[in-house]
XYZ file of C-alpha atoms in Angstrom:
732
model
C 84.790 39.454 12.102
C 88.452 39.198 10.596
C 91.444 39.731 12.857
C 92.452 42.659 10.824
C 88.923 44.254 11.023
C 89.103 43.662 14.883
C 92.563 44.988 15.092
C 91.486 48.051 13.110
C 88.403 48.844 15.184
C 90.605 48.412 18.257
C 93.268 50.740 16.825
C 90.769 53.525 15.764
C 89.166 53.174 19.109
C 92.265 53.696 21.272
C 93.207 56.792 19.131
C 89.795 58.173 19.843
C 89.730 57.461 23.757
C 93.171 59.224 23.871
C 91.864 62.233 21.925
C 88.852 62.440 24.364
C 90.988 62.411 27.089
C 93.202 65.183 25.533
C 96.387 63.096 26.273
C 99.310 63.074 23.750
C 100.907 59.986 22.416
C 104.166 60.822 24.221
C 102.241 61.175 27.622
C 100.447 57.794 26.802
C 103.806 56.295 25.559
C 105.521 57.101 28.829
C 102.622 55.987 31.182
C 102.219 52.689 29.245
C 106.236 52.091 29.278
C 106.135 51.711 25.536
C 107.889 53.555 22.842
C 105.863 56.455 21.183
C 106.348 54.985 17.566
C 104.901 51.570 19.339
C 101.866 53.785 20.601
C 101.660 55.333 16.754
C 101.577 51.762 15.420
C 98.652 50.514 17.490
C 96.710 53.504 16.627
C 97.390 53.089 12.916
C 95.996 49.517 13.272
C 99.346 47.579 12.328
C 99.836 44.254 13.891
C 100.824 44.417 17.531
C 100.251 42.228 20.450
C 97.360 42.116 22.639
C 99.762 42.740 25.753
C 100.753 45.987 24.136
C 97.153 46.989 23.542
C 96.468 46.109 27.319
C 99.214 48.257 28.696
C 97.797 51.264 26.502
C 94.392 50.982 27.810
C 95.642 50.296 31.559
C 97.581 53.597 30.999
C 94.505 55.311 29.775
C 92.540 54.452 32.586
C 95.223 55.513 35.138
C 95.332 58.775 33.000
C 91.594 59.153 33.481
C 90.334 58.291 30.386
C 86.419 57.636 31.485
C 85.592 54.716 29.144
C 89.066 52.875 29.195
C 87.920 50.132 31.508
C 84.715 49.563 29.854
C 86.656 49.407 26.450
C 88.875 46.724 28.176
C 85.788 44.908 28.950
C 84.285 45.124 25.666
C 87.368 43.715 23.550
C 87.273 40.696 26.122
C 83.701 39.979 25.377
C 82.975 37.147 22.999
C 80.147 37.465 20.430
C 78.827 34.024 19.310
C 75.401 35.214 17.819
C 75.324 38.971 17.338
C 77.682 40.601 14.965
C 79.915 42.564 17.580
C 78.735 46.163 17.399
C 80.824 49.236 17.515
C 81.983 50.324 20.936
C 80.217 53.722 20.457
C 76.736 52.141 19.293
C 74.263 53.940 21.576
C 72.447 50.707 22.068
C 75.488 48.607 22.641
C 74.348 47.774 26.089
C 71.057 46.338 25.107
C 73.183 44.492 22.467
C 75.191 42.800 25.148
C 72.013 41.911 27.144
C 70.911 40.349 23.722
C 73.817 38.354 23.394
C 73.777 36.964 26.811
C 70.068 36.186 26.350
C 70.863 34.265 23.257
C 73.451 32.342 24.995
C 70.855 31.313 27.761
C 68.447 30.599 24.858
C 71.129 28.366 23.131
C 71.604 26.469 26.441
C 67.906 26.197 26.995
C 66.940 24.611 23.799
C 70.024 21.991 23.897
C 67.980 20.267 26.550
C 65.229 18.311 24.694
C 63.172 17.568 27.793
C 61.364 20.988 27.816
C 57.764 21.222 27.069
C 57.198 21.936 23.322
C 55.166 25.071 23.827
C 57.926 26.586 25.567
C 60.547 25.365 22.880
C 58.511 26.808 20.022
C 57.989 30.292 21.682
C 61.869 30.334 22.649
C 62.688 29.525 18.944
C 60.395 32.240 17.760
C 61.703 34.786 20.187
C 65.351 33.816 19.191
C 64.478 34.620 15.693
C 62.973 37.978 16.426
C 66.028 38.710 18.808
C 68.606 38.183 15.945
C 66.363 40.227 13.325
C 66.318 43.157 15.984
C 69.828 42.914 17.027
C 70.907 43.126 13.348
C 68.943 46.177 12.779
C 70.744 47.951 16.032
C 74.051 46.698 15.235
C 74.178 48.646 12.082
C 74.731 52.232 12.418
C 73.949 53.392 8.853
C 70.529 55.311 8.312
C 69.024 57.414 5.522
C 67.095 60.624 5.731
C 65.093 60.823 2.347
C 63.544 64.356 1.528
C 60.418 63.887 -0.663
C 58.117 66.676 -1.757
C 56.713 68.383 -4.853
C 58.790 70.039 -7.447
C 59.632 73.753 -6.680
C 58.958 73.640 -2.912
C 62.438 74.424 -2.052
C 63.482 70.830 -1.075
C 67.014 71.190 -2.207
C 67.576 74.455 -0.861
C 66.820 73.292 2.605
C 68.859 70.366 2.453
C 71.751 72.512 1.602
C 71.230 74.892 4.447
C 70.427 72.247 6.821
C 73.465 70.167 6.386
C 75.825 72.983 5.505
C 76.399 72.125 1.946
C 77.135 75.784 1.355
C 79.909 77.679 -0.551
C 81.388 80.421 1.659
C 79.533 83.779 1.792
C 82.442 85.426 0.161
C 81.989 83.453 -3.117
C 78.324 84.025 -3.497
C 76.581 87.255 -4.363
C 73.438 86.231 -2.640
C 72.477 83.974 0.050
C 70.315 81.817 -2.070
C 73.368 81.309 -4.315
C 75.142 79.438 -1.649
C 73.800 75.870 -1.903
C 75.917 73.152 -3.430
C 72.881 71.293 -4.755
C 71.633 72.980 -7.948
C 68.473 74.898 -7.218
C 65.561 76.553 -9.150
C 62.045 76.705 -9.460
C 61.630 72.916 -9.839
C 62.595 70.639 -12.524
C 66.457 71.176 -11.836
C 67.989 67.789 -10.454
C 67.999 65.183 -13.101
C 68.188 62.232 -10.787
C 68.231 61.029 -6.955
C 71.174 62.698 -5.155
C 73.066 61.054 -2.347
C 74.934 63.080 0.227
C 77.283 60.858 2.226
C 80.714 60.912 4.135
C 83.652 60.273 1.810
C 87.480 60.265 2.108
C 87.722 63.589 0.413
C 85.344 65.648 -1.651
C 84.184 64.044 -4.749
C 81.340 63.067 -6.956
C 80.345 59.535 -8.021
C 77.604 58.617 -10.319
C 75.420 55.471 -11.299
C 74.940 55.959 -15.003
C 71.565 55.170 -16.739
C 71.701 51.857 -18.512
C 72.019 51.728 -22.267
C 68.452 50.941 -22.567
C 67.382 53.686 -20.308
C 69.328 56.070 -22.079
C 68.097 55.059 -25.579
C 64.653 55.135 -24.287
C 64.965 58.618 -22.950
C 66.436 59.887 -26.300
C 63.519 57.991 -28.322
C 61.089 59.939 -26.093
C 62.936 63.248 -26.817
C 62.875 62.521 -30.591
C 59.458 61.397 -30.841
C 58.323 64.557 -29.246
C 60.349 66.800 -31.103
C 59.543 64.942 -34.382
C 55.844 65.405 -33.488
C 56.239 69.015 -33.469
C 58.125 69.010 -36.720
C 55.479 67.289 -38.525
C 52.662 69.156 -36.908
C 50.988 66.328 -35.350
C 47.680 67.183 -33.703
C 48.144 68.016 -30.046
C 46.217 66.861 -26.994
C 43.819 69.783 -26.053
C 46.715 72.207 -26.742
C 49.256 70.318 -24.798
C 52.479 68.722 -26.402
C 54.316 65.500 -25.104
C 57.838 65.580 -24.240
C 60.381 64.477 -21.511
C 61.177 66.261 -18.468
C 62.812 69.833 -18.248
C 65.826 68.601 -16.732
C 66.340 65.475 -19.114
C 65.877 67.700 -22.112
C 68.298 70.178 -20.585
C 71.052 67.473 -20.237
C 70.290 65.893 -23.794
C 70.601 69.238 -25.518
C 73.974 69.969 -23.632
C 75.269 66.354 -24.419
C 74.361 66.820 -27.973
C 75.676 70.876 -28.398
C 71.828 71.425 -29.419
C 71.209 74.184 -26.681
C 68.813 77.058 -27.892
C 70.762 80.091 -29.101
C 69.831 83.627 -28.193
C 69.611 85.896 -31.192
C 68.310 89.414 -31.668
C 66.203 89.888 -34.730
C 64.790 93.522 -35.502
C 65.446 94.406 -31.970
C 63.745 91.505 -30.273
C 65.344 88.643 -28.532
C 64.516 85.179 -29.955
C 65.920 81.761 -29.535
C 66.831 79.458 -32.448
C 66.374 75.837 -31.871
C 69.167 73.505 -33.428
C 67.344 70.507 -32.593
C 64.467 71.660 -34.837
C 66.983 72.163 -37.677
C 68.227 68.664 -37.388
C 64.851 67.267 -37.608
C 64.129 69.349 -40.687
C 67.026 67.942 -42.359
C 66.184 64.226 -41.503
C 64.050 62.207 -43.721
C 62.581 59.779 -40.726
C 62.250 59.726 -37.317
C 64.794 57.037 -37.184
C 67.162 59.097 -39.008
C 66.776 61.985 -36.461
C 66.917 59.641 -33.377
C 70.159 58.071 -34.898
C 71.923 61.648 -35.492
C 71.030 62.757 -32.045
C 72.428 59.746 -30.375
C 75.497 60.009 -32.646
C 76.011 63.711 -31.581
C 75.793 62.458 -27.814
C 78.798 60.390 -28.265
C 77.743 57.691 -25.752
C 80.779 55.482 -26.078
C 83.181 58.131 -24.911
C 80.915 58.632 -21.752
C 82.766 56.464 -19.310
C 83.732 58.322 -16.255
C 81.994 57.784 -12.971
C 84.157 59.501 -10.506
C 85.464 62.976 -10.079
C 87.608 63.910 -7.429
C 88.786 67.444 -5.877
C 92.012 68.647 -6.839
C 93.570 71.569 -4.560
C 95.674 72.612 -7.335
C 92.580 74.255 -8.856
C 92.742 76.696 -6.092
C 89.115 76.667 -5.641
C 87.313 76.282 -2.460
C 85.987 72.609 -2.086
C 82.596 73.340 -1.946
C 82.844 75.698 -4.967
C 84.295 72.844 -6.973
C 81.825 70.430 -5.667
C 78.895 73.017 -6.757
C 80.348 73.489 -10.133
C 81.043 69.827 -10.866
C 77.596 68.730 -9.568
C 76.060 71.414 -11.908
C 78.144 70.236 -14.882
C 77.259 66.629 -14.277
C 73.523 67.264 -13.453
C 73.204 69.137 -16.802
C 75.129 67.176 -19.008
C 77.935 69.512 -19.750
C 80.767 67.260 -19.291
C 82.025 65.357 -22.441
C 83.090 62.200 -20.570
C 80.209 61.962 -18.364
C 77.147 59.746 -19.035
C 73.658 60.614 -17.887
C 73.318 59.911 -14.350
C 70.537 57.508 -12.735
C 71.648 58.405 -9.266
C 74.638 60.745 -7.863
C 76.658 60.544 -4.898
C 77.981 63.613 -3.391
C 80.845 62.802 -1.062
C 81.809 65.160 1.762
C 84.418 64.615 4.469
C 82.969 64.185 7.970
C 79.419 64.693 6.523
C 76.864 63.668 9.092
C 79.211 64.447 12.193
C 76.210 66.277 13.915
C 74.464 62.983 13.946
C 77.191 61.258 16.478
C 77.852 57.679 16.018
C 75.377 57.055 13.135
C 76.400 57.033 9.392
C 73.987 59.129 7.624
C 73.161 59.327 4.154
C 70.790 62.177 3.013
C 68.623 61.559 0.124
C 67.451 64.421 -2.081
C 64.469 62.367 -4.067
C 63.532 63.405 -7.398
C 60.671 66.134 -6.898
C 56.841 64.889 -7.324
C 55.628 66.504 -10.505
C 52.510 64.228 -11.276
C 52.098 60.588 -9.800
C 53.062 60.288 -6.042
C 52.982 56.684 -5.826
C 56.541 56.032 -7.520
C 58.456 52.783 -7.143
C 61.634 54.701 -6.213
C 59.703 56.737 -3.489
C 57.941 53.314 -2.104
C 61.336 51.919 -1.694
C 62.203 54.869 0.852
C 58.857 54.670 2.575
C 59.297 50.770 3.018
C 62.879 50.823 4.095
C 63.104 50.435 7.699
C 66.657 52.103 8.058
C 65.137 55.411 6.258
C 63.235 58.304 8.009
C 61.093 60.256 5.647
C 60.989 64.086 5.691
C 58.045 65.286 3.402
C 58.508 68.722 2.397
C 56.044 71.621 1.659
C 55.555 75.043 1.141
C 54.501 76.906 4.615
C 51.620 77.894 3.267
C 50.474 74.711 1.652
C 51.466 72.449 4.462
C 51.303 69.497 4.685
C 51.149 69.536 0.746
C 49.307 67.474 -1.869
C 52.004 64.804 -2.263
C 52.393 64.550 1.394
C 48.779 63.756 1.878
C 48.555 61.018 -0.813
C 51.795 59.311 0.346
C 50.742 59.119 3.954
C 47.322 57.770 2.773
C 49.381 55.208 0.831
C 51.059 54.149 3.929
C 48.082 54.060 5.765
C 46.219 51.999 3.025
C 49.109 49.708 2.002
C 51.818 49.346 4.814
C 49.513 49.753 7.963
C 52.415 52.172 9.116
C 52.435 54.115 12.291
C 53.288 57.631 12.212
C 54.784 58.113 15.451
C 57.716 55.907 15.404
C 60.096 58.309 13.853
C 59.497 57.087 10.191
C 57.807 60.062 8.797
C 57.776 63.950 9.350
C 56.517 67.005 7.625
C 58.977 69.926 7.080
C 57.125 72.988 6.266
C 59.495 75.659 4.494
C 58.226 79.196 5.282
C 59.452 82.210 3.609
C 59.832 85.851 5.118
C 56.849 86.859 6.794
C 54.742 83.893 6.000
C 54.783 82.392 9.672
C 53.662 85.957 11.245
C 50.856 85.986 8.890
C 49.250 83.120 10.632
C 46.194 83.682 12.892
C 44.797 82.077 15.796
C 41.060 81.221 16.488
C 40.241 84.664 17.413
C 41.650 86.150 14.404
C 44.771 87.628 16.007
C 48.237 87.434 13.905
C 51.119 85.780 15.423
C 53.776 88.066 17.040
C 56.458 85.850 16.428
C 57.716 83.054 13.841
C 57.584 80.690 16.754
C 54.062 81.595 17.346
C 53.054 81.326 13.898
C 54.570 78.015 13.524
C 52.533 76.631 16.516
C 49.520 77.990 14.835
C 50.395 76.237 11.716
C 51.260 72.933 13.705
C 47.818 73.007 15.339
C 46.182 73.448 11.835
C 47.966 70.824 10.067
C 47.664 68.301 12.959
C 43.778 68.953 12.971
C 43.586 68.415 9.175
C 45.671 65.099 9.286
C 43.683 63.809 12.382
C 40.514 64.331 10.409
C 41.944 62.284 7.643
C 42.973 59.433 10.126
C 46.712 60.609 9.629
C 47.386 61.761 13.346
C 50.726 61.375 14.930
C 52.925 63.043 12.265
C 55.487 65.167 13.679
C 55.451 68.840 12.514
C 58.790 70.414 11.695
C 59.646 73.907 10.390
C 62.554 75.545 8.784
C 63.234 79.116 7.218
C 66.605 79.103 5.464
C 66.705 82.969 6.028
C 65.951 82.996 9.657
C 66.135 79.608 11.655
C 69.183 77.749 12.973
C 69.911 74.953 10.992
C 71.122 72.983 14.160
C 67.607 73.066 15.451
C 66.103 71.113 12.439
C 69.184 68.914 12.303
C 68.179 68.128 16.260
C 64.763 67.295 15.315
C 65.814 64.915 12.298
C 68.233 63.118 14.695
C 65.421 62.594 17.221
C 63.373 60.971 14.567
C 66.442 58.443 13.912
C 66.650 57.983 17.727
C 63.074 57.221 17.932
C 63.424 54.535 15.250
C 66.033 52.864 16.997
C 64.508 53.440 20.540
C 61.627 51.380 19.442
C 63.572 48.655 18.266
C 65.738 48.783 21.492
C 62.358 48.608 23.596
C 61.248 45.549 21.489
C 64.604 44.048 22.198
C 64.375 44.571 25.861
C 61.013 43.046 25.955
C 61.991 39.907 24.060
C 65.049 39.445 26.590
C 62.680 39.665 29.607
C 60.098 37.525 28.070
C 62.900 34.699 27.185
C 64.425 34.990 30.584
C 61.287 34.555 32.440
C 60.664 31.498 30.581
C 64.113 30.112 31.140
C 64.244 31.274 34.838
C 60.854 29.866 35.532
C 60.279 26.957 32.997
C 60.225 24.261 35.684
C 57.184 25.957 37.490
C 54.216 24.117 36.580
C 51.818 27.044 36.820
C 53.762 28.998 34.207
C 53.902 25.736 31.944
C 49.970 25.498 32.445
C 49.316 29.196 31.640
C 51.533 28.931 28.405
C 49.943 25.808 27.141
C 46.512 27.050 27.904
C 47.314 30.261 25.826
C 48.630 27.803 23.037
C 45.499 25.748 23.270
C 43.118 28.617 23.319
C 44.830 30.414 20.224
C 44.799 27.040 18.437
C 41.110 26.977 18.852
C 40.895 30.506 17.469
C 43.033 29.788 14.362
C 40.932 26.370 13.730
C 37.575 28.687 13.648
C 39.225 31.729 11.989
C 41.733 30.350 9.355
C 40.623 32.120 6.043
C 41.167 35.377 4.636
C 38.070 37.757 3.719
C 36.865 37.642 0.152
C 38.523 40.137 -2.344
C 37.114 43.607 -2.184
C 38.663 45.186 -5.067
C 40.593 44.061 -8.044
C 44.466 44.837 -7.991
C 44.395 46.754 -11.304
C 41.814 49.601 -9.996
C 44.073 51.464 -8.268
C 46.397 51.624 -11.598
C 43.356 52.742 -13.893
C 42.126 55.297 -11.385
C 45.766 56.532 -11.436
C 46.000 56.988 -15.140
C 42.590 58.686 -15.277
C 43.895 61.391 -12.995
C 47.414 61.783 -14.366
C 47.983 65.666 -14.310
C 50.275 65.597 -17.603
C 49.585 63.589 -20.806
C 53.330 63.334 -21.326
C 53.686 60.984 -18.204
C 50.999 58.626 -19.462
C 52.676 59.006 -23.056
C 55.939 58.126 -21.695
C 54.459 55.065 -19.844
C 52.639 53.820 -22.733
C 55.934 53.554 -24.877
C 57.587 51.675 -22.239
C 55.054 48.777 -21.636
C 53.688 50.592 -18.549
C 56.911 50.562 -16.717
C 57.919 54.173 -16.633
C 59.561 55.864 -13.576
C 57.083 58.417 -13.611
C 54.171 56.102 -13.985
C 54.911 52.423 -13.230
C 51.578 50.783 -13.853
C 52.803 47.236 -12.884
C 53.992 48.686 -9.587
C 50.673 50.226 -9.085
C 49.010 46.870 -9.630
C 51.126 45.253 -6.831
C 50.110 48.360 -4.649
C 46.577 47.541 -5.364
C 47.076 44.077 -4.530
C 48.512 45.045 -1.341
C 45.583 47.415 -0.405
C 43.008 44.835 -1.236
C 45.105 42.385 0.920
C 45.175 44.952 3.916
C 41.371 45.558 3.409
C 40.304 41.810 3.426
C 42.727 41.046 6.248
C 41.697 44.077 8.580
C 38.854 42.395 10.440
C 40.815 39.035 10.964
C 43.579 41.057 12.588
C 41.073 43.070 14.687
C 39.409 39.720 15.847
C 42.944 38.300 16.614
C 43.702 41.637 18.704
C 40.392 41.334 20.730
C 41.037 37.736 21.282
C 44.557 38.244 22.882
C 43.311 41.070 25.062
C 40.409 38.663 26.442
C 43.435 36.478 27.269
C 45.417 39.080 29.017
C 42.273 40.029 30.786
C 41.949 36.345 32.511
C 43.409 36.309 35.744
C 44.063 32.504 35.321
C 46.537 33.283 32.484
C 48.557 36.246 34.173
C 51.697 34.154 34.336
C 51.715 33.872 30.585
C 51.193 37.709 29.797
C 54.660 38.137 28.280
C 53.768 35.065 26.153
C 50.687 36.717 24.931
C 52.400 40.079 24.201
C 54.837 38.151 22.144
C 52.193 36.446 20.200
C 50.824 39.947 19.374
C 54.060 41.315 18.348
C 54.519 38.105 16.081
C 51.010 38.746 14.572
C 52.249 42.394 13.849
C 55.046 41.054 12.047
C 53.274 38.681 10.096
C 50.710 41.203 8.825
C 53.836 43.309 7.344
C 55.207 40.317 5.655
C 51.798 39.446 4.125
C 51.569 42.782 2.735
C 54.834 43.256 1.569
C 54.410 39.669 -0.222
C 51.232 40.670 -1.616
C 52.425 43.594 -3.342
C 55.379 41.582 -4.741
C 52.986 38.898 -5.870
C 50.612 41.481 -7.890
C 53.864 42.502 -9.792
C 54.912 39.146 -10.436
C 51.674 37.898 -11.658
C 50.992 40.922 -13.988
C 54.680 41.994 -15.397
C 55.263 39.409 -17.998
C 51.914 39.260 -19.328
C 51.636 43.154 -19.540
C 55.115 43.483 -20.946
C 54.078 41.101 -23.883
C 50.698 42.513 -24.652
C 50.057 44.529 -27.965
C 47.622 46.712 -25.844
C 50.458 49.307 -25.303
C 50.977 49.963 -28.944
C 47.225 50.587 -29.215
C 47.413 52.989 -26.197
C 50.559 54.921 -27.549
C 48.787 55.189 -30.886
C 45.982 57.186 -29.127
C 48.187 60.137 -28.857
C 47.210 62.754 -31.445
C 43.785 61.728 -32.078
C 42.038 64.614 -30.144
C 41.107 65.172 -26.407
C 40.539 62.121 -24.222
C 43.854 60.505 -24.557
C 44.027 59.467 -20.774
C 40.387 58.358 -21.003
C 41.105 56.376 -24.142
C 44.041 54.720 -22.889
C 42.194 53.937 -19.521
C 39.677 51.930 -21.714
C 42.167 49.912 -23.745
C 43.658 48.736 -20.399
C 40.276 48.036 -18.706
C 39.123 46.043 -21.542
C 42.403 44.063 -21.274
C 42.210 43.472 -17.517
C 38.541 42.341 -17.906
C 39.534 39.745 -20.275
C 42.559 38.548 -18.291
C 40.463 36.268 -16.068
C 43.073 33.782 -15.641
C 45.487 36.410 -14.199
C 42.734 37.334 -11.537
C 42.343 33.771 -10.658
C 46.046 33.334 -10.572
C 46.657 36.173 -8.256
C 43.670 35.317 -5.865
C 45.365 31.901 -5.562
C 48.540 33.346 -4.732
C 47.087 35.890 -2.042
C 45.364 32.968 -0.359
C 48.509 30.919 -0.192
C 50.580 33.825 1.027
C 48.002 34.318 3.750
C 48.548 30.625 4.833
C 52.219 31.153 4.328
C 52.807 34.321 5.944
C 50.196 34.810 8.714
C 48.645 31.498 9.489
C 51.516 29.105 9.506
C 54.127 30.888 11.744
C 51.063 31.289 14.266
C 50.198 27.641 14.050
C 53.849 26.827 14.524
C 53.248 28.367 18.111
C 50.311 26.207 19.088
C 50.697 22.732 17.322
C 53.503 20.563 18.308
C 53.475 18.698 14.941
C 53.390 21.980 12.692
C 55.942 22.133 10.161
C 58.567 24.910 10.077
C 56.673 28.281 8.934
C 57.748 30.276 5.854
C 60.550 27.944 4.638
C 61.503 30.316 1.627
C 62.938 33.781 1.870
C 60.250 36.535 2.210
C 61.180 37.920 -0.797
C 60.621 34.990 -3.086
C 56.934 34.455 -4.161
C 56.221 30.943 -5.503
C 54.296 30.981 -8.721
C 52.456 28.256 -10.313
C 54.317 26.585 -12.957
C 57.536 28.645 -12.273
C 60.903 26.829 -12.938
C 62.783 26.563 -9.816
C 66.432 27.966 -10.212
């Protein structure tokens, strides 16, 4: 940490300590013997002497500030291994113990005469300590809301986090949300709400290629209507409602309302442009010209008090304009950041970003949602209507997590938020058919119902939350969400304490022959197990099968049509991503019996009274095995993507697939047939992926465990976990 950063942290902490003690700068200056201007400079982070800081802290201690003495000890502590945490970090005490343990480990490893099994175990624990400490040292977390379109997700977020215009500025309660709401298909992209220096909106624009692909889809669908091409079972292709609305606004070609012979009709200027164009290429060029993309360069918008609008009113209007493509200098966004001063204050020391994901309208296993599901710093809130809870997409994604990640559901990672409307909770009935007398009782009936359903699907342990924006206190559900984040951090903190205790046991008792003998015996037995159980099970399902099944089950032909026009890599249906998911699911299935055998073996070691002294060692081996499993499955998914991405992007099969549109019913099945034939013929890719999966098994699972039990074993996993070695791939 730089001296400037350290000085800034100390200064802001001193200001906070003084404020918490309800002491003025004048009183503090008098007690410390400094000028008030000097105290002010200290709190502003200007260069001051450590002696002045000590005098101020001593004065705060005398004035009865509870944490002043602890803060003096905190700034005197030296951090060699762990990034110095904030004084206000809830897990600071655990991180201090971790730093002390790492110092002891460094001293222990500096002495080369210790038995190698002890050294290997301590080395492994040092790596785990550093990873866990890095996680707890950071205070930033995400809360990602995921749900089907139209369930009320954006409305709930607005009310839960007080993203509302004042009641006096809205005619109805439901018109108060800052986030644009509607019956689904409203928000054009993912929205991030976070703390900022002032009220503002920042956007990440679509790339030029993404923008042109979207416009190309828009024009292709409109041109097809103009040419009266055959429709798929009465269905038309096109882009999402929110994207079409934005393009129309950006081009000035919004539908116009007219009254003809007493009836209201809408004239479509886009159709007029199409009719006056000689080809689809000319039509697309004219649409792009009308959008003035070169002039759309503005990325940030900041509240100006001279507008005399309430800040939240300004945010609401500006967000709506950006989201709908109404600003002449703003591009179409890929994501939007809403910056709100002091946002997330209710979560204490944690720095929170709330993420409103794009609603699920068709395929739930999307790449953007996968990113949230796999991010260890994100707690996911699955939103659903009360009567439909837990909801279709929730079930699909929970099953996806179970089949692909081996994720536990009771660690704070996920929860289900049911969004009841008036009287829905009280319409619930108990087993005797008696209706609920209160909303709380109705919530409990629904909780029991959903818990039973999820348990039957092997999805037990998912917390169930409820929030009625008209009747329930937002603070209650905020507290529930904070509890989820705390549970995530608590699990890592407990892991850190266990690692510290295990390391200190070895360091403290390393000279005891009984301990050395027990650890060495565990190593020998594990080595024997690995020698007899090294191979990965046989492949159970080809990686592309899940992708083909998803294509056959797509709800809207438009989703598949858009994917075929992009070589299979469309945000709403990414075939390459689904191949990676399929590879990970197969890797999980074929490794499941091996990990169960290892678990049973380790339990048998713990049951051996002669190995009692090595129980902590056995526990750490189990934890290491769990970590290797996660690493293997993540690498398998990445491997499936890496093997198939380039060949799929270059094959002409996509042109054949796209050309199937307009040839009558059965578009989805015809596309699936084309792709199945292509996959069947690409035997080399199947073999290449199989070779990679087996190599990853050896690299990610076997090698790290062998390193613990064989003195001559090389360093395990020398490459970063996000690098997949491909046969014939040139190194950078």
